[in-house]
Coordinates of C-alpha atoms in Angstrom, one line a residue:
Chain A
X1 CA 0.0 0.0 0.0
X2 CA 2.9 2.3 -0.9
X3 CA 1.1 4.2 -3.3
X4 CA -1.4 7.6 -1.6
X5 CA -4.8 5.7 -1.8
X6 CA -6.3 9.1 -1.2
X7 CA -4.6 10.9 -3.8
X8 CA -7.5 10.4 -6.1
X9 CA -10.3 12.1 -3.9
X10 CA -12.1 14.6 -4.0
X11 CA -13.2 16.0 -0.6
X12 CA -16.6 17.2 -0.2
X13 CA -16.3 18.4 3.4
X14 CA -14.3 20.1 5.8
X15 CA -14.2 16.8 7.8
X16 CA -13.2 15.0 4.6
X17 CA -10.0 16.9 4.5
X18 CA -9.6 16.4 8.1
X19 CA -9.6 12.6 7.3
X20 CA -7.3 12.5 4.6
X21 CA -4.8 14.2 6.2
X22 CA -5.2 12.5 9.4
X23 CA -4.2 9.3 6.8
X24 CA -0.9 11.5 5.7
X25 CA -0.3 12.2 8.7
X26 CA -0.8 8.4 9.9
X27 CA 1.4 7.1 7.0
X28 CA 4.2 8.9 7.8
X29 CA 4.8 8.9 11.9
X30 CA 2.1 6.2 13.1
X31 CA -0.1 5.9 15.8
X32 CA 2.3 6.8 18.7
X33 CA 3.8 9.7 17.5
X34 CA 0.8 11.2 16.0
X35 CA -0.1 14.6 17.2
X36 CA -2.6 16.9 16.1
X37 CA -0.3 19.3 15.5
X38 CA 1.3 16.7 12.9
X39 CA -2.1 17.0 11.0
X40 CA -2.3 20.1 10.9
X41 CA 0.6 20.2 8.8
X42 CA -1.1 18.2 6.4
X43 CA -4.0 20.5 6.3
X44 CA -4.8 23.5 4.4
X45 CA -7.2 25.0 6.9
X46 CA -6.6 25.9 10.7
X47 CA -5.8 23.1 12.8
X48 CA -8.4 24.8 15.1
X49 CA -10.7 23.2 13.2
X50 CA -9.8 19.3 14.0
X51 CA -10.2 20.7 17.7
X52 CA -13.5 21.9 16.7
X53 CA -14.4 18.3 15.0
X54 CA -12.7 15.8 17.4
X55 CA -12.3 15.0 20.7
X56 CA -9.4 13.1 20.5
X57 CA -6.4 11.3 18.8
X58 CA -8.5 7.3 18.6
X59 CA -12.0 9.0 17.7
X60 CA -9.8 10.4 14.3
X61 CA -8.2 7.5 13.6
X62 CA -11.2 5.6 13.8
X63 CA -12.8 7.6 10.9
X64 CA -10.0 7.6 9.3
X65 CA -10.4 4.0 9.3
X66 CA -13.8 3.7 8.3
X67 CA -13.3 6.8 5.3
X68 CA -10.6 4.7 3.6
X69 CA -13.0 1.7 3.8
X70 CA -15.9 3.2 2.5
X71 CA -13.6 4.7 -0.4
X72 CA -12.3 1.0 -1.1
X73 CA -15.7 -0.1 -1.1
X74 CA -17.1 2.2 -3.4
X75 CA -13.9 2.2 -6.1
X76 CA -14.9 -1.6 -6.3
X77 CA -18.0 -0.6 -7.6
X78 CA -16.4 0.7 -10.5
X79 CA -13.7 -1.8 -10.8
X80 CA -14.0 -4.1 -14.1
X81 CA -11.4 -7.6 -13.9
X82 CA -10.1 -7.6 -17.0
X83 CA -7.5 -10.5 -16.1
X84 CA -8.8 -12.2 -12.9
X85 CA -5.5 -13.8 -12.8
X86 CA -3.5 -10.5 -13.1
X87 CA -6.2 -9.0 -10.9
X88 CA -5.3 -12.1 -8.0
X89 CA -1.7 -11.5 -8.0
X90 CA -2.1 -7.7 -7.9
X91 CA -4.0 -7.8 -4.9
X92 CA -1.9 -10.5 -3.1
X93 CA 1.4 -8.0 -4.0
X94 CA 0.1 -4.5 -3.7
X95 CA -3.0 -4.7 -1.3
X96 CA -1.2 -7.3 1.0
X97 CA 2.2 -5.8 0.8
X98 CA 4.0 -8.8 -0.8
X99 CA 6.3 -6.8 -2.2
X100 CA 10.0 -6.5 -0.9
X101 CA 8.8 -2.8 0.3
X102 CA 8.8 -2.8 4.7
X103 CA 5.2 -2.6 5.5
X104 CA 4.8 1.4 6.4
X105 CA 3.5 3.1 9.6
X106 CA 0.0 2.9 8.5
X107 CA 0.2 -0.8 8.7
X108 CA 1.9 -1.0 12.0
X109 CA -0.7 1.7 12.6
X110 CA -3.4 -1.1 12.0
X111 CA -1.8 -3.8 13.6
X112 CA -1.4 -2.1 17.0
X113 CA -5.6 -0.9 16.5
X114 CA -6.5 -4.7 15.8
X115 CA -4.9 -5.6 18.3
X116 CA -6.6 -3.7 20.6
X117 CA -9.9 -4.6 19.0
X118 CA -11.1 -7.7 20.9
X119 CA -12.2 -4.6 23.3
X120 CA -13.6 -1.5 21.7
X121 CA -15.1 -0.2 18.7
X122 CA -12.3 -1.3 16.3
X123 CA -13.7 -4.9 16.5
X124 CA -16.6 -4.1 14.3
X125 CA -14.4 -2.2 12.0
X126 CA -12.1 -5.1 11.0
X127 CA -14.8 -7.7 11.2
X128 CA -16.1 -5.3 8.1
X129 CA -12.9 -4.6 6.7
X130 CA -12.0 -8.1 6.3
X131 CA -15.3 -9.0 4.6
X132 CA -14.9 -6.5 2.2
X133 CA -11.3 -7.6 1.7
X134 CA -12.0 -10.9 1.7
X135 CA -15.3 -10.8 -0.8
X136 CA -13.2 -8.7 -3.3
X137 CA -10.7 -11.8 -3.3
X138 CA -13.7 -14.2 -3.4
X139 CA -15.3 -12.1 -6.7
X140 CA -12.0 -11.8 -8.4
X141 CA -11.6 -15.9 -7.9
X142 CA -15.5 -16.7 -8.9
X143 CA -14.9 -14.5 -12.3
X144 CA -11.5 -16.6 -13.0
X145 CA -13.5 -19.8 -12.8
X146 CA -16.5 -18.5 -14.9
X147 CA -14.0 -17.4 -17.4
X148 CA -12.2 -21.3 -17.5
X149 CA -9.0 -18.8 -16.6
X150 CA -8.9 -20.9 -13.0
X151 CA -9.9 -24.7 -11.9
X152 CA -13.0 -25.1 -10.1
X153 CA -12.8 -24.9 -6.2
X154 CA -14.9 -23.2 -3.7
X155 CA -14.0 -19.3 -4.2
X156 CA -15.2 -18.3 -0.9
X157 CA -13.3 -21.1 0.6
X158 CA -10.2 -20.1 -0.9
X159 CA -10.7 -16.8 -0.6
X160 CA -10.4 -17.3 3.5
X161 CA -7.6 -19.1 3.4
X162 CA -5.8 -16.3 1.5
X163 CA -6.6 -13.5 3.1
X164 CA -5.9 -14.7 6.4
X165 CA -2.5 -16.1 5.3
X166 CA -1.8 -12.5 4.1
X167 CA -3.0 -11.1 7.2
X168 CA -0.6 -13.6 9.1
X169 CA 2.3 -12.0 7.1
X170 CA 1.4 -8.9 7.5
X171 CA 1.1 -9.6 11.3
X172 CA 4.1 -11.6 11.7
X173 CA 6.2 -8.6 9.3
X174 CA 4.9 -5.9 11.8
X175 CA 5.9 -7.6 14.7
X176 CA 9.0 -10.3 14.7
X177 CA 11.7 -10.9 12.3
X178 CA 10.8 -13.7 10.0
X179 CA 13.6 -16.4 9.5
X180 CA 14.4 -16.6 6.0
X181 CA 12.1 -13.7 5.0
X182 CA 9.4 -13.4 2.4
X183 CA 10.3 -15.6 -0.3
X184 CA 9.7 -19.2 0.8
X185 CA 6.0 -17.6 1.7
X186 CA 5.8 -16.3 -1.8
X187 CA 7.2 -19.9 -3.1
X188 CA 4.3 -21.0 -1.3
X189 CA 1.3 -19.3 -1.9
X190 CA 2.6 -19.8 -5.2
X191 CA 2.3 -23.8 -5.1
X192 CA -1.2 -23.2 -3.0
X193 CA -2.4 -21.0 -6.2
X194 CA -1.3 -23.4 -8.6
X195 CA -2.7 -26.9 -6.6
X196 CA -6.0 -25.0 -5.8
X197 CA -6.8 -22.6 -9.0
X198 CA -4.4 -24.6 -11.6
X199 CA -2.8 -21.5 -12.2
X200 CA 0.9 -20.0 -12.5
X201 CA 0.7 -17.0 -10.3
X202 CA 4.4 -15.9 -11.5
X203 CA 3.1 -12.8 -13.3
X204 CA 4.7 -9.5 -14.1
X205 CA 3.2 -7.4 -11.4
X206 CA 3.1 -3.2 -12.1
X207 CA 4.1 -2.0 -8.9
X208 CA 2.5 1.5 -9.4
X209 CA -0.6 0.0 -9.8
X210 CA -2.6 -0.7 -6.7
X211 CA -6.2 -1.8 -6.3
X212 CA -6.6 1.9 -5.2
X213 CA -6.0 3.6 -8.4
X214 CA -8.3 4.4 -10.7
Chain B
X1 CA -4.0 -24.1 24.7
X2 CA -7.1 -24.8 26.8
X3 CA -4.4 -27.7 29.0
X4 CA -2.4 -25.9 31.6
X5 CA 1.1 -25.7 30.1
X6 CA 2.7 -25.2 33.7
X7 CA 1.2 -28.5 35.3
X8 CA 4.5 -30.5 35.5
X9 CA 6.8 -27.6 36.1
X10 CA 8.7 -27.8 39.6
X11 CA 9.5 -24.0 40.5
X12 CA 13.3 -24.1 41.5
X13 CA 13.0 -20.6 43.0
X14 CA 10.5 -18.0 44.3
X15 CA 10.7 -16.2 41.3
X16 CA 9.9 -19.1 39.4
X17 CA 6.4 -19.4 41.5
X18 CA 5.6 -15.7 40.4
X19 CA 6.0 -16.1 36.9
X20 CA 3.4 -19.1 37.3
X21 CA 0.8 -17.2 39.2
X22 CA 1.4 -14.6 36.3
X23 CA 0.5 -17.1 33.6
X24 CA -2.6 -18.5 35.7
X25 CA -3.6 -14.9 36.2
X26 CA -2.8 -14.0 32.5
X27 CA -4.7 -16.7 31.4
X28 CA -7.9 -15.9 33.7
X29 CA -7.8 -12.3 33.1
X30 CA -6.0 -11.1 30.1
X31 CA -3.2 -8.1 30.1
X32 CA -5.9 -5.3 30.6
X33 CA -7.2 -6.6 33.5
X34 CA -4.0 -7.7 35.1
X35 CA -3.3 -7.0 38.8
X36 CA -0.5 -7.4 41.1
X37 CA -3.6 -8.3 43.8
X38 CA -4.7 -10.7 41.2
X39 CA -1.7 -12.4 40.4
X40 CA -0.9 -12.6 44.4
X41 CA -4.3 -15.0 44.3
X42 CA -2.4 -17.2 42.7
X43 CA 0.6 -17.1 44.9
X44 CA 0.8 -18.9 48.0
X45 CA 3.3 -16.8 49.8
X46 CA 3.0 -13.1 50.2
X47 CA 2.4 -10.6 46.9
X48 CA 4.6 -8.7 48.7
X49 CA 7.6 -10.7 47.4
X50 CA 5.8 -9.9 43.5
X51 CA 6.6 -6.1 44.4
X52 CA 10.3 -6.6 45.5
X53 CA 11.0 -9.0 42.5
X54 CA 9.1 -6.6 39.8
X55 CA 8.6 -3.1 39.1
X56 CA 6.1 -3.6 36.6
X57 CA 3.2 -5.1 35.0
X58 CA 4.7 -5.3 31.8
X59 CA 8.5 -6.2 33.1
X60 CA 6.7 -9.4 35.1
X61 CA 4.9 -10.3 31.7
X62 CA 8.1 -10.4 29.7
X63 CA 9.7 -12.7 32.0
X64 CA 6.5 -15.0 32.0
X65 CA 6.7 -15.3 28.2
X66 CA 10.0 -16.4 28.7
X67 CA 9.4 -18.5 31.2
X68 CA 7.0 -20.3 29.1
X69 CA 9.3 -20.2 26.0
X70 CA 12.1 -22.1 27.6
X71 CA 10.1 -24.3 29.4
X72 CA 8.9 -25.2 25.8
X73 CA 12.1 -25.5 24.3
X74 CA 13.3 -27.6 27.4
X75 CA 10.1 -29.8 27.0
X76 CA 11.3 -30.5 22.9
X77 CA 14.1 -31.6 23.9
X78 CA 12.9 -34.5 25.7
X79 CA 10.3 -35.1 22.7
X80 CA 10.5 -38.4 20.5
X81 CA 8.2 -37.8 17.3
X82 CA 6.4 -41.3 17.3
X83 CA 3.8 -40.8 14.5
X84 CA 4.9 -37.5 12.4
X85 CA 1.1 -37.5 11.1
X86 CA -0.5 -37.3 14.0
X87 CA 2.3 -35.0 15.5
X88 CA 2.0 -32.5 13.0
X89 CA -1.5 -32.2 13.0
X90 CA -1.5 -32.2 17.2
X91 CA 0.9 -28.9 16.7
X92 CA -1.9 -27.1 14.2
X93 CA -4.9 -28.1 16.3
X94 CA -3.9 -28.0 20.1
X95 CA -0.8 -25.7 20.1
X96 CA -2.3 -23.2 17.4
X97 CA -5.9 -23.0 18.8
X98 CA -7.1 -24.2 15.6
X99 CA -10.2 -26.5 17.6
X100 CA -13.5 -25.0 18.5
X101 CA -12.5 -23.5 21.5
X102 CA -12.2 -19.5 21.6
X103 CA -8.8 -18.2 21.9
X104 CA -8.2 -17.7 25.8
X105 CA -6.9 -14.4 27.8
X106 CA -3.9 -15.2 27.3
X107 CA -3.9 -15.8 23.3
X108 CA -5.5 -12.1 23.7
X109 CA -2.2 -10.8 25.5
X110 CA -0.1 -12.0 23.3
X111 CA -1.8 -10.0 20.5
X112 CA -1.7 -7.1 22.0
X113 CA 1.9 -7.5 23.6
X114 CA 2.8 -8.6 19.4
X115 CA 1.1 -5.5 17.9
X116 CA 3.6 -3.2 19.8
X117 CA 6.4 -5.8 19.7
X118 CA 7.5 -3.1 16.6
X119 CA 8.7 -0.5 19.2
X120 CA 10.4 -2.5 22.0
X121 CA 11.6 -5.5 24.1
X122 CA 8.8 -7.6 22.7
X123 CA 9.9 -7.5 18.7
X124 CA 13.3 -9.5 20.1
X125 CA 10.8 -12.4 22.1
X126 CA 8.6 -12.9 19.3
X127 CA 10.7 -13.1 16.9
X128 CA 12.6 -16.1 19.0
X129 CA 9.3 -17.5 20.0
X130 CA 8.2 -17.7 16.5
X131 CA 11.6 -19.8 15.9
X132 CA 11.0 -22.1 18.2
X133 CA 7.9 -23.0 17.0
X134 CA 8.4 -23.1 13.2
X135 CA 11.5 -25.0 13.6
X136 CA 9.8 -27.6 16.1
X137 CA 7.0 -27.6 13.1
X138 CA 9.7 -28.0 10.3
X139 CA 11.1 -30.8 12.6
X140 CA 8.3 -32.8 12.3
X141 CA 8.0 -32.3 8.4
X142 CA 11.4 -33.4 8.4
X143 CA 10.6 -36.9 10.0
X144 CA 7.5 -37.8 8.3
X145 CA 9.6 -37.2 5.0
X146 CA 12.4 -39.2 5.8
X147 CA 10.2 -42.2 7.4
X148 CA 8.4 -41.8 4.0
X149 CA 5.5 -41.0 5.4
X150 CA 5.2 -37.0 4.1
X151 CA 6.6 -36.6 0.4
X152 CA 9.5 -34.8 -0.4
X153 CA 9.3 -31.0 -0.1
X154 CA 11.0 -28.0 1.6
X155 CA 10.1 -28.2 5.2
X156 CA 11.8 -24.7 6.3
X157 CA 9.2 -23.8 3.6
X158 CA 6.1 -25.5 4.2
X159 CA 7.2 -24.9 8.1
X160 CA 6.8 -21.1 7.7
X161 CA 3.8 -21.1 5.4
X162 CA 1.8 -23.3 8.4
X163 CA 3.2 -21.4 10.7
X164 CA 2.4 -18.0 8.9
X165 CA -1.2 -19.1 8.1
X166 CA -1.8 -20.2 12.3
X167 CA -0.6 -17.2 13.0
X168 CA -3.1 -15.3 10.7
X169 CA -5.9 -17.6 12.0
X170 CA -5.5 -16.6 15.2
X171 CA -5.1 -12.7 15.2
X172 CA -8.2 -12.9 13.1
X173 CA -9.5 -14.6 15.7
X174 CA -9.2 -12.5 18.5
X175 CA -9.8 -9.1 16.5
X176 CA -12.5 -9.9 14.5
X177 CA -15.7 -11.7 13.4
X178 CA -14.5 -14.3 10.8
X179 CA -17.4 -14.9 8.0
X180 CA -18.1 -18.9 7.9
X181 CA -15.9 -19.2 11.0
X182 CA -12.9 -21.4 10.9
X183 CA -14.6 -24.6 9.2
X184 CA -13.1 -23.1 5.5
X185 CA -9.8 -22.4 6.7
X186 CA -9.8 -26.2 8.6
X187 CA -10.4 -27.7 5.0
X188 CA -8.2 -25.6 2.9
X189 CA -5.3 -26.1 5.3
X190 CA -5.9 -30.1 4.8
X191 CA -6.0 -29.3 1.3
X192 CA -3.0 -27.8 1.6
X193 CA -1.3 -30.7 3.5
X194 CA -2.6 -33.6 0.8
X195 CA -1.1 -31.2 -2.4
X196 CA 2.7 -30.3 -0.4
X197 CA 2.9 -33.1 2.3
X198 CA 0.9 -35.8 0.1
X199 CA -0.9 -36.3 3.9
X200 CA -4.4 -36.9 4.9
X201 CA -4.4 -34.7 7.6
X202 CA -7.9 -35.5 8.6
X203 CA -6.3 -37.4 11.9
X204 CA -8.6 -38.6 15.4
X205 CA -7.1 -35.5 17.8
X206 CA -7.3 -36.3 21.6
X207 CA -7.8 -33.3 22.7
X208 CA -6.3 -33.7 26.2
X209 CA -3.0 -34.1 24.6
X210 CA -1.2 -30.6 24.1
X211 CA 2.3 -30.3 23.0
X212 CA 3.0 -29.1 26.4
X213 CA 2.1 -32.6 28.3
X214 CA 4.5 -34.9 29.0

């Protein structure tokens, strides 16, 4: 998720603007070291203003949250797969950070929210997030196999077991060294595409294109 | 983890005995509700002693997940593999939560200790802790292959994907609602097994019998 998912917006409010650079701000010093002050400097207005519409720091970032969602969730809407199979390795690389990039502060930004979310209001928010993750892989693996493009299998099925393996090395990247890195999981998922979707996931992947961009 | 991992362990010292009423008090209460009062239930000589061994909550966790850890790697070493089958497939269900049972308060800690393991003492634990258990895991690949029973394959590198997917199973777990629950990810994991191990991991699990029982 190294490229600005926001860059593309157009914000309608005041709190709009608020939100996107609460997510600059986010991106580049993370949770702990956020200040308001720090998004202030990402905003054209007075800072006076994110006084005037928050009451603190978690509040924010929990809109924040839910305003990138709801942006994902309505640029599917106009999302056409052209190549499901190009459109499944995009998504594992870019939207999963596969890529040899470190994961940036917003991830460990999530991480250390979810973590907290067996508690608070941040439960419901990844339970939904993950869905829509998570049913964005299952429609992009349903249109391979209407197309003949992947083997039969059941796409919701596989789907799970994706996402949550990319959510286990996104966890495990935020948080510990992994032993030998990413490349024996990317040998792997490789061999689990090919036994479960017949397919040869080796694909030239554009690395300025993210599921983001328009 | 539902046995009590610290059943057969003789504390040597008073210290030991602390880090043990931690764990029962961990595991009872999770990290947000953790007392000193609480964890001196759990101790039969004074909580006084806690204060003048520990400054802090967090300073007497650390030492309890390191308790656990080497008591761990102490109990492998007195481990013979009998049946790498049933071994491996013990290791997924009992020691990665992968059953029925809802992750415990202490599963919940270690979350939230892992998702700001990026900023200090933690990142260094979890990264050994997740060592210990993917190389015990790539032990037991290593066995079945060479009694014939597993077919040939990488086991660093079906060790880390196993261990990179139970990982991801169970943070999803304990910070959010996951659609179709874990039935989806049970079957595509034994998938998984059949295509790399050539295994049919559907195996009877008795599940009295952790990886922590002697």
């Amino acid at each position: 998720m190294n490229e600005d998912p926001l860059e593309f917006v157009d914000p309608e409010t005041t709190q709009d603007e608020i939100l996107i650079a609460t997510y600059r701000a986010l991106s580049k010093y993370g949770y702990a070291e956020l200040t308001i002050s720090k998004i202030g400097d990402e905003f054209d207005k007075s800072p006076s203003l994110i006084y005037h519409h928050y009451e603190d720091k978690e509040a924010l970032i929990f809109d924040c949250l839910e305003f990138m969602l709801e942006h994902f969730e309505a640029s599917l809407v106009e999302t056409t797969i052209e190549d499901p199979n190009e459109a499944l390795i995009n998504f594992l690389e870019v939207g999963m950070c596969l890529g040899p990039d470190e994961p940036d502060q917003l991830i460990r930004t999530l991480t250390q929210l979810r973590a907290r979310a067996s508690h608070n209001d941040f439960y419901e928010h990844f339970s939904r997030s993950d869905r829509v993750f998570q049913d964005h892989l299952e429609m992009i693996i349903s249109e391979g196999i209407e197309e003949g493009k992947f083997q039969d299998c059941d796409p919701e099925q596989v789907a799970t077991m994706l996402f949550t393996t990319l959510t286990g090395i996104l966890y495990r990247r935020t948080t510990s060294d992994i032993e030998g890195g990413i490349a024996p999981l990317r040998t792997e998922l490789t061999h689990y595409l090919e036994s479960r979707l017949g397919i040869n996931s080796e694909v030239e992947i554009d690395s300025n294109k993210g599921f983001y961009t328009k």
